[in-house]
Tab-separated table of C-alpha atoms in Angstrom:
chain	number	residue	atom	x	y	z
A	1	ARG	CA	0.000	0.000	0.000
A	2	GLU	CA	2.947	2.352	0.451
A	3	PRO	CA	3.398	4.775	-2.457
A	4	VAL	CA	6.484	4.346	-4.591
A	5	SER	CA	8.228	7.329	-6.143
A	6	PRO	CA	9.399	7.619	-9.773
A	7	LYS	CA	12.648	9.025	-8.320
A	8	HIS	CA	14.089	5.544	-7.775
A	9	ARG	CA	16.970	4.996	-10.187
A	10	LEU	CA	19.172	2.182	-11.426
A	11	PRO	CA	22.782	3.029	-12.305
A	12	TYR	CA	22.561	1.369	-15.712
A	13	ILE	CA	19.737	0.926	-18.235
A	14	PRO	CA	20.413	-0.326	-21.806
A	15	GLY	CA	19.095	1.929	-24.537
A	16	ASP	CA	16.926	-0.722	-26.165
A	17	ILE	CA	14.758	-2.009	-23.304
A	18	TYR	CA	11.107	-2.719	-24.069
A	19	THR	CA	9.781	-2.782	-20.511
A	20	TYR	CA	10.655	-1.075	-17.243
A	21	GLN	CA	8.751	-1.696	-14.028
A	22	VAL	CA	8.814	-0.733	-10.362
A	23	ILE	CA	6.707	-2.929	-8.101
A	24	GLN	CA	6.286	-3.516	-4.381
A	25	LEU	CA	6.019	-7.024	-3.003
A	26	ASP	CA	6.088	-8.066	0.647
A	27	VAL	CA	7.367	-11.557	-0.046
A	28	ASN	CA	8.315	-12.051	3.595
A	29	ALA	CA	4.680	-11.541	4.653
A	30	PHE	CA	3.531	-14.020	2.013
A	31	TRP	CA	6.172	-16.548	3.071
A	32	SER	CA	5.065	-16.224	6.697
A	33	ASP	CA	1.412	-16.863	5.764
A	34	LEU	CA	2.127	-19.608	3.215
A	35	PRO	CA	2.046	-22.571	5.664
A	36	GLU	CA	-1.382	-21.512	6.947
A	37	ILE	CA	-2.663	-20.960	3.401
A	38	LEU	CA	-1.492	-24.424	2.348
A	39	GLU	CA	-2.932	-26.011	5.478
A	40	THR	CA	-6.310	-24.472	4.644
A	41	ILE	CA	-6.480	-25.518	1.010
A	42	ASN	CA	-4.323	-28.665	0.950
A	43	PRO	CA	-3.165	-30.250	4.235
A	44	GLN	CA	-1.090	-32.868	2.396
A	45	GLY	CA	0.581	-30.096	0.381
A	46	ALA	CA	1.322	-28.225	3.617
A	47	MET	CA	2.993	-31.332	5.027
A	48	ASN	CA	5.091	-31.790	1.873
A	49	PHE	CA	6.048	-28.092	1.893
A	50	LYS	CA	7.240	-28.326	5.506
A	51	MET	CA	9.212	-31.472	4.745
A	52	ILE	CA	10.948	-29.858	1.749
A	53	THR	CA	11.867	-26.644	3.615
A	54	ASN	CA	13.208	-28.644	6.566
A	55	MET	CA	15.257	-30.811	4.214
A	56	PHE	CA	16.644	-27.697	2.495
A	57	SER	CA	17.592	-26.150	5.851
A	58	GLN	CA	19.352	-29.296	7.019
A	59	MET	CA	21.199	-29.823	3.734
A	60	TYR	CA	22.425	-26.266	3.236
A	61	LYS	CA	22.426	-25.030	6.860
A	62	ILE	CA	20.213	-22.090	5.876
A	63	ASP	CA	17.069	-20.896	7.635
A	64	LEU	CA	14.986	-19.561	4.741
A	65	SER	CA	12.712	-17.453	6.967
A	66	ARG	CA	15.525	-15.860	8.967
A	67	ASP	CA	18.400	-15.756	6.466
A	68	LEU	CA	16.546	-14.966	3.237
A	69	PHE	CA	12.958	-13.739	3.383
A	70	ALA	CA	13.298	-11.613	6.526
A	71	ASN	CA	16.081	-9.661	4.799
A	72	LEU	CA	14.196	-8.908	1.572
A	73	GLY	CA	12.770	-5.418	1.163
A	74	THR	CA	9.571	-4.618	-0.687
A	75	ARG	CA	10.708	-2.628	-3.740
A	76	VAL	CA	11.706	-4.347	-6.976
A	77	ILE	CA	12.911	-2.550	-10.111
A	78	THR	CA	13.112	-4.646	-13.263
A	79	TYR	CA	13.640	-4.188	-16.993
A	80	ALA	CA	13.821	-6.440	-20.041
A	81	ARG	CA	15.291	-6.325	-23.526
A	82	MET	CA	15.493	-8.672	-26.490
A	83	GLU	CA	18.697	-9.857	-28.125
A	84	GLY	CA	17.549	-11.675	-31.196
A	85	LEU	CA	14.972	-14.138	-29.893
A	86	THR	CA	16.472	-14.222	-26.401
A	87	LYS	CA	14.839	-12.270	-23.607
A	88	GLN	CA	17.264	-10.636	-21.189
A	89	GLU	CA	16.112	-9.376	-17.796
A	90	LEU	CA	17.475	-7.730	-14.688
A	91	TYR	CA	15.884	-7.511	-11.223
A	92	ASN	CA	17.059	-5.090	-8.561
A	93	TRP	CA	15.565	-6.206	-5.229
A	94	GLN	CA	15.876	-3.782	-2.336
A	95	LEU	CA	17.179	-5.459	0.836
A	96	ARG	CA	16.612	-4.794	4.508
A	97	ASP	CA	20.064	-6.151	5.309
A	98	GLY	CA	22.380	-6.612	2.361
A	99	SER	CA	25.279	-7.857	4.500
A	100	ALA	CA	23.125	-10.737	5.809
A	101	ILE	CA	22.269	-11.833	2.242
A	102	GLU	CA	25.949	-11.575	1.301
A	103	LYS	CA	26.854	-13.916	4.165
A	104	MET	CA	24.139	-16.337	3.106
A	105	LEU	CA	25.398	-16.392	-0.508
A	106	ALA	CA	28.997	-16.877	0.646
A	107	LYS	CA	27.846	-19.812	2.751
A	108	LEU	CA	25.784	-21.375	-0.042
A	109	MET	CA	28.487	-20.903	-2.688
A	110	GLY	CA	31.568	-21.329	-0.488
A	111	GLU	CA	34.157	-24.064	-0.701
A	112	GLY	CA	32.852	-27.421	0.416
A	113	SER	CA	29.194	-26.396	0.393
A	114	PRO	CA	26.754	-28.996	-1.009
A	115	LEU	CA	25.249	-26.489	-3.440
A	116	LYS	CA	28.612	-25.506	-4.893
A	117	ASN	CA	29.455	-29.176	-5.357
A	118	GLN	CA	26.128	-29.722	-7.141
A	119	LEU	CA	26.849	-26.757	-9.439
A	120	ALA	CA	30.406	-27.870	-10.191
A	121	GLY	CA	31.316	-26.881	-13.719
A	122	PHE	CA	28.392	-24.474	-14.035
A	123	LEU	CA	29.225	-21.938	-11.283
A	124	GLU	CA	31.819	-19.194	-11.546
A	125	ILE	CA	32.552	-16.539	-8.932
A	126	HIS	CA	34.127	-13.272	-10.080
A	127	ASN	CA	35.413	-10.276	-8.123
A	128	LEU	CA	34.249	-7.122	-9.871
A	129	HIS	CA	34.823	-3.649	-8.401
A	130	GLY	CA	34.750	-5.030	-4.879
A	131	HIS	CA	31.595	-7.087	-5.438
A	132	LYS	CA	31.225	-10.835	-5.764
A	133	LEU	CA	29.467	-11.754	-8.982
A	134	TYR	CA	28.038	-15.259	-8.988
A	135	SER	CA	27.534	-16.585	-12.506
A	136	ILE	CA	25.640	-19.808	-13.219
A	137	LYS	CA	25.638	-21.274	-16.703
A	138	THR	CA	22.307	-22.769	-17.738
A	139	PRO	CA	23.368	-25.571	-20.072
A	140	SER	CA	21.733	-26.815	-23.201
A	141	ARG	CA	20.844	-30.503	-23.224
A	142	ASP	CA	24.024	-31.537	-25.025
A	143	MET	CA	26.387	-29.646	-22.693
A	144	LYS	CA	28.323	-31.333	-19.910
A	145	PRO	CA	29.545	-29.662	-16.696
A	146	GLY	CA	32.887	-27.926	-17.075
A	147	THR	CA	32.685	-27.561	-20.859
A	148	GLU	CA	32.469	-24.371	-22.859
A	149	ALA	CA	29.304	-23.759	-24.838
A	150	SER	CA	29.919	-23.920	-28.569
A	151	PRO	CA	28.157	-21.337	-30.758
A	152	ALA	CA	25.718	-24.081	-31.786
A	153	ALA	CA	25.068	-25.054	-28.163
A	154	ALA	CA	24.665	-21.423	-27.201
A	155	GLY	CA	21.947	-21.112	-29.798
A	156	LYS	CA	20.127	-24.041	-28.210
A	157	GLY	CA	19.649	-22.355	-24.881
A	158	SER	CA	22.882	-22.101	-22.880
A	159	SER	CA	22.948	-18.810	-20.978
A	160	GLU	CA	24.383	-17.286	-17.864
A	161	ILE	CA	22.442	-16.106	-14.842
A	162	GLY	CA	24.228	-13.690	-12.539
A	163	PHE	CA	23.552	-12.266	-9.118
A	164	SER	CA	25.356	-9.936	-6.743
A	165	ILE	CA	24.773	-7.549	-3.824
A	166	VAL	CA	25.139	-3.919	-4.906
A	167	ASP	CA	24.190	-0.854	-2.843
A	168	ASN	CA	22.097	-2.922	-0.427
A	169	SER	CA	20.148	-4.541	-3.262
A	170	LEU	CA	20.138	-8.054	-4.673
A	171	VAL	CA	20.826	-7.663	-8.398
A	172	MET	CA	20.043	-10.752	-10.461
A	173	GLY	CA	19.253	-11.718	-14.022
A	174	THR	CA	21.149	-12.070	-17.286
A	175	GLU	CA	24.816	-12.164	-16.297
A	176	LYS	CA	26.050	-9.469	-18.664
A	177	LEU	CA	23.348	-7.057	-17.468
A	178	VAL	CA	24.324	-7.706	-13.845
A	179	ARG	CA	27.959	-7.092	-14.803
A	180	SER	CA	27.092	-3.769	-16.476
A	181	HIS	CA	25.038	-2.788	-13.413
A	182	ILE	CA	28.021	-3.390	-11.100
A	183	GLN	CA	30.389	-1.466	-13.362
A	184	ALA	CA	28.027	1.512	-13.601
A	185	ALA	CA	27.468	1.586	-9.830
A	186	ALA	CA	31.224	1.495	-9.191
A	187	THR	CA	32.208	4.136	-11.739
A	188	LYS	CA	29.328	6.477	-10.819
A	189	ARG	CA	28.407	7.197	-14.424
A	190	GLU	CA	26.082	10.007	-15.284
A	191	GLU	CA	22.386	9.263	-15.008
A	192	SER	CA	21.158	6.797	-17.610
A	193	PRO	CA	19.672	8.534	-20.685
A	194	PHE	CA	16.526	6.446	-20.135
A	195	TYR	CA	15.605	8.579	-17.113
A	196	LEU	CA	16.012	11.730	-19.196
A	197	SER	CA	13.900	10.402	-22.078
A	198	ASP	CA	10.474	11.684	-23.063
A	199	GLU	CA	8.903	8.283	-22.362
A	200	PHE	CA	10.038	8.314	-18.720
A	201	LYS	CA	9.019	11.965	-18.298
A	202	ASN	CA	5.601	11.250	-19.821
A	203	MET	CA	5.087	8.299	-17.514
A	204	SER	CA	6.088	10.358	-14.474
A	205	LYS	CA	3.383	12.889	-15.320
A	206	ILE	CA	0.536	10.375	-15.172
A	207	ILE	CA	1.597	8.415	-12.067
A	208	PRO	CA	-0.497	9.469	-9.046
A	209	GLU	CA	1.331	10.143	-5.800
A	210	ASN	CA	-0.301	7.146	-4.122
A	211	ALA	CA	0.705	4.637	-6.829
A	212	ALA	CA	2.100	1.405	-5.408
A	213	GLY	CA	3.896	0.546	-8.661
A	214	TYR	CA	4.307	1.642	-12.268
A	215	SER	CA	5.594	0.426	-15.629
A	216	ILE	CA	6.482	1.389	-19.193
A	217	ILE	CA	6.182	-0.967	-22.163
A	218	ASP	CA	7.541	-0.067	-25.587
A	219	ILE	CA	5.112	-2.139	-27.654
A	220	GLY	CA	6.974	-1.475	-30.896
A	221	ARG	CA	10.209	-2.904	-29.495
A	222	LEU	CA	8.267	-5.822	-28.039
A	223	VAL	CA	6.807	-6.923	-31.394
A	224	ARG	CA	9.915	-6.144	-33.489
A	225	PRO	CA	11.724	-9.495	-32.881
A	226	MET	CA	8.638	-11.438	-33.991
A	227	LEU	CA	8.350	-9.338	-37.136
A	228	GLU	CA	12.030	-9.891	-37.854
A	229	ILE	CA	11.393	-13.648	-37.748
A	230	PHE	CA	8.570	-13.466	-40.272
A	231	LYS	CA	10.527	-11.134	-42.533
A	232	SER	CA	13.719	-13.209	-42.470
A	233	PRO	CA	14.699	-14.960	-45.723
A	234	MET	CA	15.032	-18.273	-43.872
A	235	MET	CA	11.488	-18.122	-42.496
A	236	LEU	CA	10.026	-16.986	-45.818
A	237	SER	CA	11.798	-19.860	-47.553
A	238	PHE	CA	10.493	-22.318	-44.938
A	239	ILE	CA	6.916	-21.040	-45.274
A	240	ASN	CA	6.979	-21.161	-49.070
A	241	ARG	CA	8.482	-24.649	-49.006
A	242	ASN	CA	5.719	-25.940	-46.772
A	243	ARG	CA	2.744	-24.428	-48.503
A	244	SER	CA	0.353	-27.226	-49.475
A	245	ASN	CA	-0.523	-27.349	-53.161
A	246	VAL	CA	-4.118	-28.432	-53.756
A	247	LYS	CA	-4.025	-31.096	-56.459
A	248	GLN	CA	-6.705	-31.248	-59.092
A	249	THR	CA	-8.206	-34.163	-60.972
A	250	PRO	CA	-8.444	-34.085	-64.815
A	251	ASP	CA	-12.012	-32.825	-64.561
A	252	GLY	CA	-10.743	-29.777	-62.687
A	253	LYS	CA	-12.166	-30.717	-59.296
A	254	ASN	CA	-10.075	-30.691	-56.151
A	255	ASN	CA	-9.255	-34.165	-54.917
A	256	THR	CA	-7.930	-32.920	-51.586
A	257	GLN	CA	-9.452	-30.606	-49.034
A	258	PRO	CA	-6.816	-28.908	-46.831
A	259	ALA	CA	-7.700	-28.192	-43.212
A	260	PRO	CA	-8.988	-24.632	-42.610
A	261	MET	CA	-5.866	-23.709	-40.619
A	262	LYS	CA	-3.625	-24.866	-43.449
A	263	VAL	CA	-5.627	-22.770	-45.920
A	264	PHE	CA	-5.239	-19.780	-43.614
A	265	VAL	CA	-1.462	-20.256	-43.274
A	266	ASN	CA	-1.016	-20.860	-46.982
A	267	ASN	CA	-2.676	-17.542	-47.760
A	268	LEU	CA	-0.453	-15.523	-45.445
A	269	LYS	CA	1.918	-13.516	-47.611
A	270	PHE	CA	4.638	-12.482	-45.170
A	271	GLU	CA	6.862	-11.394	-48.041
A	272	ASN	CA	4.308	-8.660	-48.785
A	273	LEU	CA	4.467	-7.134	-45.307
A	274	PRO	CA	5.662	-3.531	-45.275
A	275	SER	CA	8.932	-2.656	-43.562
A	276	ILE	CA	9.365	-3.420	-39.868
A	277	ASP	CA	9.948	0.270	-39.096
A	278	PHE	CA	6.647	1.118	-40.763
A	279	ILE	CA	4.710	-1.547	-38.855
A	280	THR	CA	6.197	-0.664	-35.463
A	281	SER	CA	5.496	3.018	-36.081
A	282	PHE	CA	1.822	2.251	-35.403
A	283	PHE	CA	2.560	1.243	-31.812
A	284	GLY	CA	2.916	3.833	-29.071
A	285	LYS	CA	4.149	3.451	-25.504
A	286	SER	CA	2.101	1.824	-22.771
A	287	TYR	CA	2.163	3.422	-19.303
A	288	GLY	CA	0.672	1.608	-16.344
A	289	PHE	CA	0.411	1.992	-12.602
A	290	THR	CA	-1.023	0.126	-9.637
A	291	LEU	CA	-3.264	1.491	-6.889
A	292	VAL	CA	-4.487	-0.132	-3.701
A	293	GLU	CA	-8.055	1.022	-3.066
A	294	GLY	CA	-9.549	-0.584	0.030
A	295	ASN	CA	-9.181	-4.315	-0.500
A	296	ASP	CA	-8.829	-3.945	-4.277
A	297	ILE	CA	-5.652	-3.865	-6.319
A	298	VAL	CA	-6.383	-1.684	-9.347
A	299	PHE	CA	-4.250	-1.705	-12.506
A	300	ARG	CA	-4.613	1.170	-14.952
A	301	THR	CA	-2.930	1.321	-18.336
A	302	THR	CA	-2.686	4.090	-20.920
A	303	ILE	CA	-1.639	3.184	-24.471
A	304	THR	CA	-0.475	6.254	-26.342
A	305	TYR	CA	-0.641	7.054	-30.011
A	306	PRO	CA	2.790	7.144	-31.725
A	307	ALA	CA	4.371	10.583	-31.682
A	308	LYS	CA	5.096	10.400	-35.413
A	309	ARG	CA	3.962	8.062	-38.177
């Protein structure tokens, strides 16, 4: 219910993000109520949940309630961008006690810890500007621990997830975005151009003072990767290759009846689409915010017309 100000800033924002969001979540309150919720709706599930959390605590010597959730704050700032068909994200989670989370991570990822042994070959720990950056490689199916991802394997889904404690916040997400965040925080760069942009200024004008969260979505940037797929020569070649040709008998009558969906797909002429810039010029920005009114959570969104088309 507490209002959140548009004055919150991240030290680094890429220039091509398609969404930016500030939200407030009291995860610790939810975690505290979760056992009672489960007991009410599914007693067997509640028993299994308790068994799993106890097993986790015994295995890793971590008290989730005390060491993790009690130290999480309520404000989360997140953004996302696309690199080809890959979505990249970063989350900046405000902490009540960053040093406590740092100790927990050092314990979980330290020498001899069960978790580090389980992640052998996939976990790397870097020292960057006085911060520990934990990097976990998410392997593709044909990758083995301790091996480098080939370009082909990388295209099949290998990626790196990073997390670190920076300025009393847990920063996590795509490893290279976390790395850029740490570097920007350490070098004290000038404010990101994103916060000086018209889109951020326009959003700030419509956010009420009692908003509990807000967001910007660049719809044009969001749909661009999909359009690039359909406009690519490879996709056009694939579509044309797989169009079904309706055969005809000598009397001129069709002897096959394609399914309606196949007829629909066969009549899509992606090669005739106008340019991607022209299509995306029809999409404006979307500004949204969240209000808590009594017991209701109200989401309001404004979709703007493009400035120029």
